[in-house]
mmCIF file of C-alpha atoms in Angstrom:
data_model
loop_
_atom_site.group_PDB
_atom_site.id
_atom_site.type_symbol
_atom_site.label_atom_id
_atom_site.label_comp_id
_atom_site.label_asym_id
_atom_site.label_seq_id
_atom_site.Cartn_x
_atom_site.Cartn_y
_atom_site.Cartn_z
ATOM 1 C CA MET A 233 53.959 63.916 20.014
ATOM 2 C CA THR A 234 50.908 62.108 21.372
ATOM 3 C CA ILE A 235 48.278 63.799 23.508
ATOM 4 C CA GLN A 236 49.288 61.794 26.566
ATOM 5 C CA ALA A 237 52.956 62.786 26.144
ATOM 6 C CA LYS A 238 51.927 66.494 25.869
ATOM 7 C CA ARG A 239 49.849 66.139 29.051
ATOM 8 C CA VAL A 240 52.827 64.529 30.924
ATOM 9 C CA ALA A 241 55.188 67.310 29.715
ATOM 10 C CA LEU A 242 52.749 69.973 30.784
ATOM 11 C CA LEU A 243 52.202 68.361 34.131
ATOM 12 C CA LEU A 244 56.011 68.195 34.747
ATOM 13 C CA VAL A 245 56.371 71.877 33.849
ATOM 14 C CA ALA A 246 53.462 72.749 36.235
ATOM 15 C CA LEU A 247 54.993 70.710 39.030
ATOM 16 C CA GLY A 248 58.410 72.350 38.491
ATOM 17 C CA SER A 249 56.814 75.807 38.635
ATOM 18 C CA LEU A 250 55.010 74.839 41.789
ATOM 19 C CA ALA A 251 58.178 73.581 43.483
ATOM 20 C CA LEU A 252 60.061 76.711 42.473
ATOM 21 C CA SER A 253 57.353 78.910 43.876
ATOM 22 C CA LEU A 254 57.239 77.008 47.183
ATOM 23 C CA VAL A 255 61.037 77.410 47.559
ATOM 24 C CA ALA A 256 60.828 81.119 46.731
ATOM 25 C CA CYS A 257 58.066 81.584 49.342
ATOM 26 C CA ALA A 258 59.997 79.682 52.011
ATOM 27 C CA ALA A 259 63.130 81.826 51.377
ATOM 28 C CA GLY A 260 61.268 84.967 52.407
ATOM 29 C CA PRO A 261 61.589 88.434 50.894
ATOM 30 C CA LEU A 262 64.869 89.680 49.536
ATOM 31 C CA GLN A 263 66.552 92.214 51.729
ATOM 32 C CA PRO A 264 68.371 95.131 50.056
ATOM 33 C CA PRO A 265 72.029 95.762 51.115
ATOM 34 C CA THR A 266 72.513 98.100 54.086
ATOM 35 C CA ILE A 267 73.396 101.499 52.900
ATOM 36 C CA ALA A 268 74.471 104.594 54.797
ATOM 37 C CA ASN A 269 74.028 108.183 53.703
ATOM 38 C CA ASN A 270 77.339 109.565 54.948
ATOM 39 C CA ASN A 271 77.397 112.550 52.695
ATOM 40 C CA ALA A 272 74.668 114.579 51.053
ATOM 41 C CA GLY A 273 75.824 113.800 47.516
ATOM 42 C CA GLY A 274 75.365 110.006 47.450
ATOM 43 C CA TYR A 275 75.032 106.623 49.181
ATOM 44 C CA ALA A 276 77.795 104.208 50.226
ATOM 45 C CA PHE A 277 77.695 100.582 51.218
ATOM 46 C CA THR A 278 78.827 99.827 54.765
ATOM 47 C CA THR A 279 81.834 97.565 55.204
ATOM 48 C CA PRO A 280 81.189 94.253 57.104
ATOM 49 C CA ASN A 281 83.039 93.777 60.349
ATOM 50 C CA PRO A 282 86.072 91.492 59.559
ATOM 51 C CA SER A 283 86.381 90.397 63.187
ATOM 52 C CA SER A 284 83.059 88.462 62.853
ATOM 53 C CA PHE A 285 84.533 86.084 60.259
ATOM 54 C CA THR A 286 86.344 82.914 61.092
ATOM 55 C CA PRO A 287 90.043 82.803 60.022
ATOM 56 C CA THR A 288 91.149 80.543 57.194
ATOM 57 C CA PRO A 289 92.998 77.535 58.600
ATOM 58 C CA THR A 290 96.769 77.579 57.967
ATOM 59 C CA PHE A 291 98.412 74.741 56.012
ATOM 60 C CA PRO A 292 100.501 72.393 58.177
ATOM 61 C CA VAL A 293 104.208 73.136 58.474
ATOM 62 C CA PHE A 294 105.062 69.484 58.005
ATOM 63 C CA THR A 295 103.260 66.689 56.144
ATOM 64 C CA ILE A 296 103.706 62.894 56.280
ATOM 65 C CA GLY A 297 102.274 60.373 53.760
ATOM 66 C CA ALA A 298 102.276 56.583 53.864
ATOM 67 C CA TRP A 299 101.533 53.675 51.541
ATOM 68 C CA VAL A 300 102.489 50.012 51.152
ATOM 69 C CA SER A 301 104.107 48.155 48.262
ATOM 70 C CA ASN A 302 101.309 45.602 48.027
ATOM 71 C CA TYR A 303 97.824 46.115 49.499
ATOM 72 C CA ALA A 304 96.883 42.475 49.105
ATOM 73 C CA PRO A 305 99.945 40.342 49.863
ATOM 74 C CA SER A 306 99.963 36.603 50.618
ATOM 75 C CA PRO A 307 99.373 35.583 54.208
ATOM 76 C CA SER A 308 103.178 34.980 54.506
ATOM 77 C CA ASP A 309 104.887 37.716 52.623
ATOM 78 C CA THR A 310 107.107 40.844 52.754
ATOM 79 C CA VAL A 311 105.690 44.349 52.183
ATOM 80 C CA THR A 312 107.576 47.629 52.017
ATOM 81 C CA ILE A 313 105.986 50.529 53.907
ATOM 82 C CA TYR A 314 106.817 53.834 52.314
ATOM 83 C CA VAL A 315 106.785 57.064 54.188
ATOM 84 C CA VAL A 316 107.302 60.525 52.635
ATOM 85 C CA CYS A 317 107.939 63.622 54.751
ATOM 86 C CA LYS A 318 107.851 67.198 53.445
ATOM 87 C CA VAL A 319 108.395 70.666 55.049
ATOM 88 C CA GLN A 320 105.705 72.917 53.533
ATOM 89 C CA ASP A 321 106.038 76.504 52.372
ATOM 90 C CA GLN A 322 103.564 78.509 54.495
ATOM 91 C CA THR A 323 103.074 81.016 51.678
ATOM 92 C CA MET A 324 102.119 78.152 49.431
ATOM 93 C CA GLN A 325 104.165 79.774 46.656
ATOM 94 C CA THR A 326 106.365 76.712 46.202
ATOM 95 C CA ALA A 327 106.077 72.960 46.633
ATOM 96 C CA GLY A 328 107.121 71.308 49.885
ATOM 97 C CA SER A 329 110.811 70.443 50.385
ATOM 98 C CA PRO A 330 112.213 67.108 51.457
ATOM 99 C CA ALA A 331 112.655 66.427 55.180
ATOM 100 C CA PRO A 332 115.800 64.367 55.370
ATOM 101 C CA SER A 333 117.071 62.358 58.308
ATOM 102 C CA ILE A 334 113.671 62.324 60.125
ATOM 103 C CA PRO A 335 113.241 59.279 62.413
ATOM 104 C CA ILE A 336 110.100 57.306 61.514
ATOM 105 C CA THR A 337 108.101 55.036 63.775
ATOM 106 C CA VAL A 338 105.768 52.445 62.122
ATOM 107 C CA LEU A 339 103.191 50.621 64.145
ATOM 108 C CA VAL A 340 101.731 47.581 62.358
ATOM 109 C CA GLY A 341 98.270 46.919 63.972
ATOM 110 C CA ASP A 342 96.237 44.008 64.982
ATOM 111 C CA PRO A 343 96.580 41.031 64.491
ATOM 112 C CA LEU A 344 100.292 41.400 63.749
ATOM 113 C CA ASP A 345 101.160 44.022 66.423
ATOM 114 C CA GLN A 346 104.653 45.038 65.449
ATOM 115 C CA SER A 347 106.756 48.191 65.915
ATOM 116 C CA LEU A 348 109.268 49.124 63.211
ATOM 117 C CA SER A 349 111.506 52.137 62.705
ATOM 118 C CA GLY A 350 113.408 53.854 59.964
ATOM 119 C CA LYS A 351 114.747 57.208 58.780
ATOM 120 C CA THR A 352 114.030 59.423 55.775
ATOM 121 C CA ASP A 353 116.660 59.783 53.108
ATOM 122 C CA ASN A 354 117.836 62.961 51.371
ATOM 123 C CA VAL A 355 114.540 63.240 49.377
ATOM 124 C CA GLY A 356 112.378 62.703 52.483
ATOM 125 C CA LEU A 357 111.481 59.048 51.761
ATOM 126 C CA ALA A 358 111.725 56.107 54.060
ATOM 127 C CA ALA A 359 111.301 52.493 52.804
ATOM 128 C CA ILE A 360 110.818 50.000 55.594
ATOM 129 C CA SER A 361 110.557 46.326 54.784
ATOM 130 C CA TYR A 362 108.272 44.046 56.880
ATOM 131 C CA THR A 363 108.094 40.278 56.661
ATOM 132 C CA PHE A 364 105.142 38.583 58.334
ATOM 133 C CA ASN A 365 103.088 35.385 58.692
ATOM 134 C CA ASP A 366 99.436 36.297 59.258
ATOM 135 C CA PRO A 367 97.016 33.521 60.064
ATOM 136 C CA SER A 368 94.041 35.883 59.825
ATOM 137 C CA ILE A 369 93.496 35.720 56.067
ATOM 138 C CA GLY A 370 91.414 38.617 54.699
ATOM 139 C CA GLN A 371 91.610 40.773 57.819
ATOM 140 C CA PRO A 372 92.917 44.319 57.079
ATOM 141 C CA VAL A 373 95.986 45.412 59.035
ATOM 142 C CA VAL A 374 96.137 49.105 59.828
ATOM 143 C CA VAL A 375 99.611 50.654 59.674
ATOM 144 C CA THR A 376 100.275 53.961 61.585
ATOM 145 C CA VAL A 377 103.347 55.931 60.751
ATOM 146 C CA SER A 378 104.616 58.852 62.761
ATOM 147 C CA ALA A 379 107.439 61.402 62.739
ATOM 148 C CA ASN A 380 108.563 64.100 65.056
ATOM 149 C CA TYR A 381 109.390 67.515 63.538
ATOM 150 C CA ASN A 382 110.140 70.594 65.679
ATOM 151 C CA ASN A 383 108.874 68.853 68.862
ATOM 152 C CA GLN A 384 105.520 68.085 67.184
ATOM 153 C CA THR A 385 104.365 64.574 66.305
ATOM 154 C CA TYR A 386 102.758 64.026 62.895
ATOM 155 C CA THR A 387 100.944 60.789 61.966
ATOM 156 C CA ASN A 388 99.226 59.149 58.985
ATOM 157 C CA HIS A 389 97.716 55.773 58.283
ATOM 158 C CA THR A 390 97.669 53.128 55.584
ATOM 159 C CA PHE A 391 96.712 49.431 55.459
ATOM 160 C CA PHE A 392 97.176 46.123 53.775
ATOM 161 C CA THR A 393 95.057 42.906 53.797
ATOM 162 C CA PRO A 394 97.020 39.672 53.814
ATOM 163 C CA GLY A 395 95.373 36.964 51.700
ATOM 164 C CA ALA A 396 92.658 39.235 50.344
ATOM 165 C CA THR A 397 92.715 37.425 47.039
ATOM 166 C CA GLN A 398 92.270 33.996 48.638
ATOM 167 C CA ALA A 399 88.957 32.431 49.699
ATOM 168 C CA PRO A 400 88.369 32.649 53.480
ATOM 169 C CA GLN A 401 89.000 29.577 55.462
ATOM 170 C CA PRO A 402 86.017 28.243 57.457
ATOM 171 C CA THR A 403 86.384 28.266 61.236
ATOM 172 C CA PRO A 404 85.240 25.094 63.081
ATOM 173 C CA LYS A 405 82.404 25.648 65.425
ATOM 174 C CA GLY A 406 81.745 23.937 68.783
ATOM 175 C CA SER A 407 84.100 21.579 70.604
ATOM 176 C CA PRO A 408 86.775 19.623 68.969
ATOM 177 C CA GLY A 409 85.373 16.685 67.082
ATOM 178 C CA ALA A 410 81.863 18.130 67.136
ATOM 179 C CA GLY A 411 81.445 17.602 63.394
ATOM 180 C CA THR A 412 82.894 14.072 63.392
ATOM 181 C CA PRO A 413 80.275 11.246 63.436
ATOM 182 C CA THR A 414 80.755 8.641 66.142
ATOM 183 C CA GLY A 415 80.375 4.947 65.684
ATOM 184 C CA GLY A 416 77.149 3.253 66.388
ATOM 185 C CA GLY A 417 74.251 1.878 64.563
ATOM 186 C CA GLY A 418 73.699 -1.648 64.407
#
């Protein structure tokens, strides 16, 4: 190892030690745990107050998932929008069970703006086909799916991008014919 390499290694160790020392100083002194001498024979740790903690959030009773058959279809194509609905075990001891016969609403967003509907089958799955002609090549289309379970609406989102694999088409600028040369000269 060269002298210069040894100096660099020593400098890095010194800088690391300095950084560690600064962090330790900024943290302040360590505080010992609170103890109470409730009996003459020994010490006991005090129990924290559980009411000062925030509760753990509960898992949703119902879940809904969504995806499409093709995330990059042609500008004129058909996609299938899949929706899966499950009723979840609140103890989290078992997997969710299928939610059959749940009405599904599908909102296909801008620029297509369509509303579709379907219903889950006996395994909690709905497959809704959608045929479209989208002139907005390469613009993502957000799909929102929703289901109503026990008078509560659950939603989820997915998307697809028509023509994502094609080159974008240029948009003419200015007034019609602005790029066309006119006669003249002479």
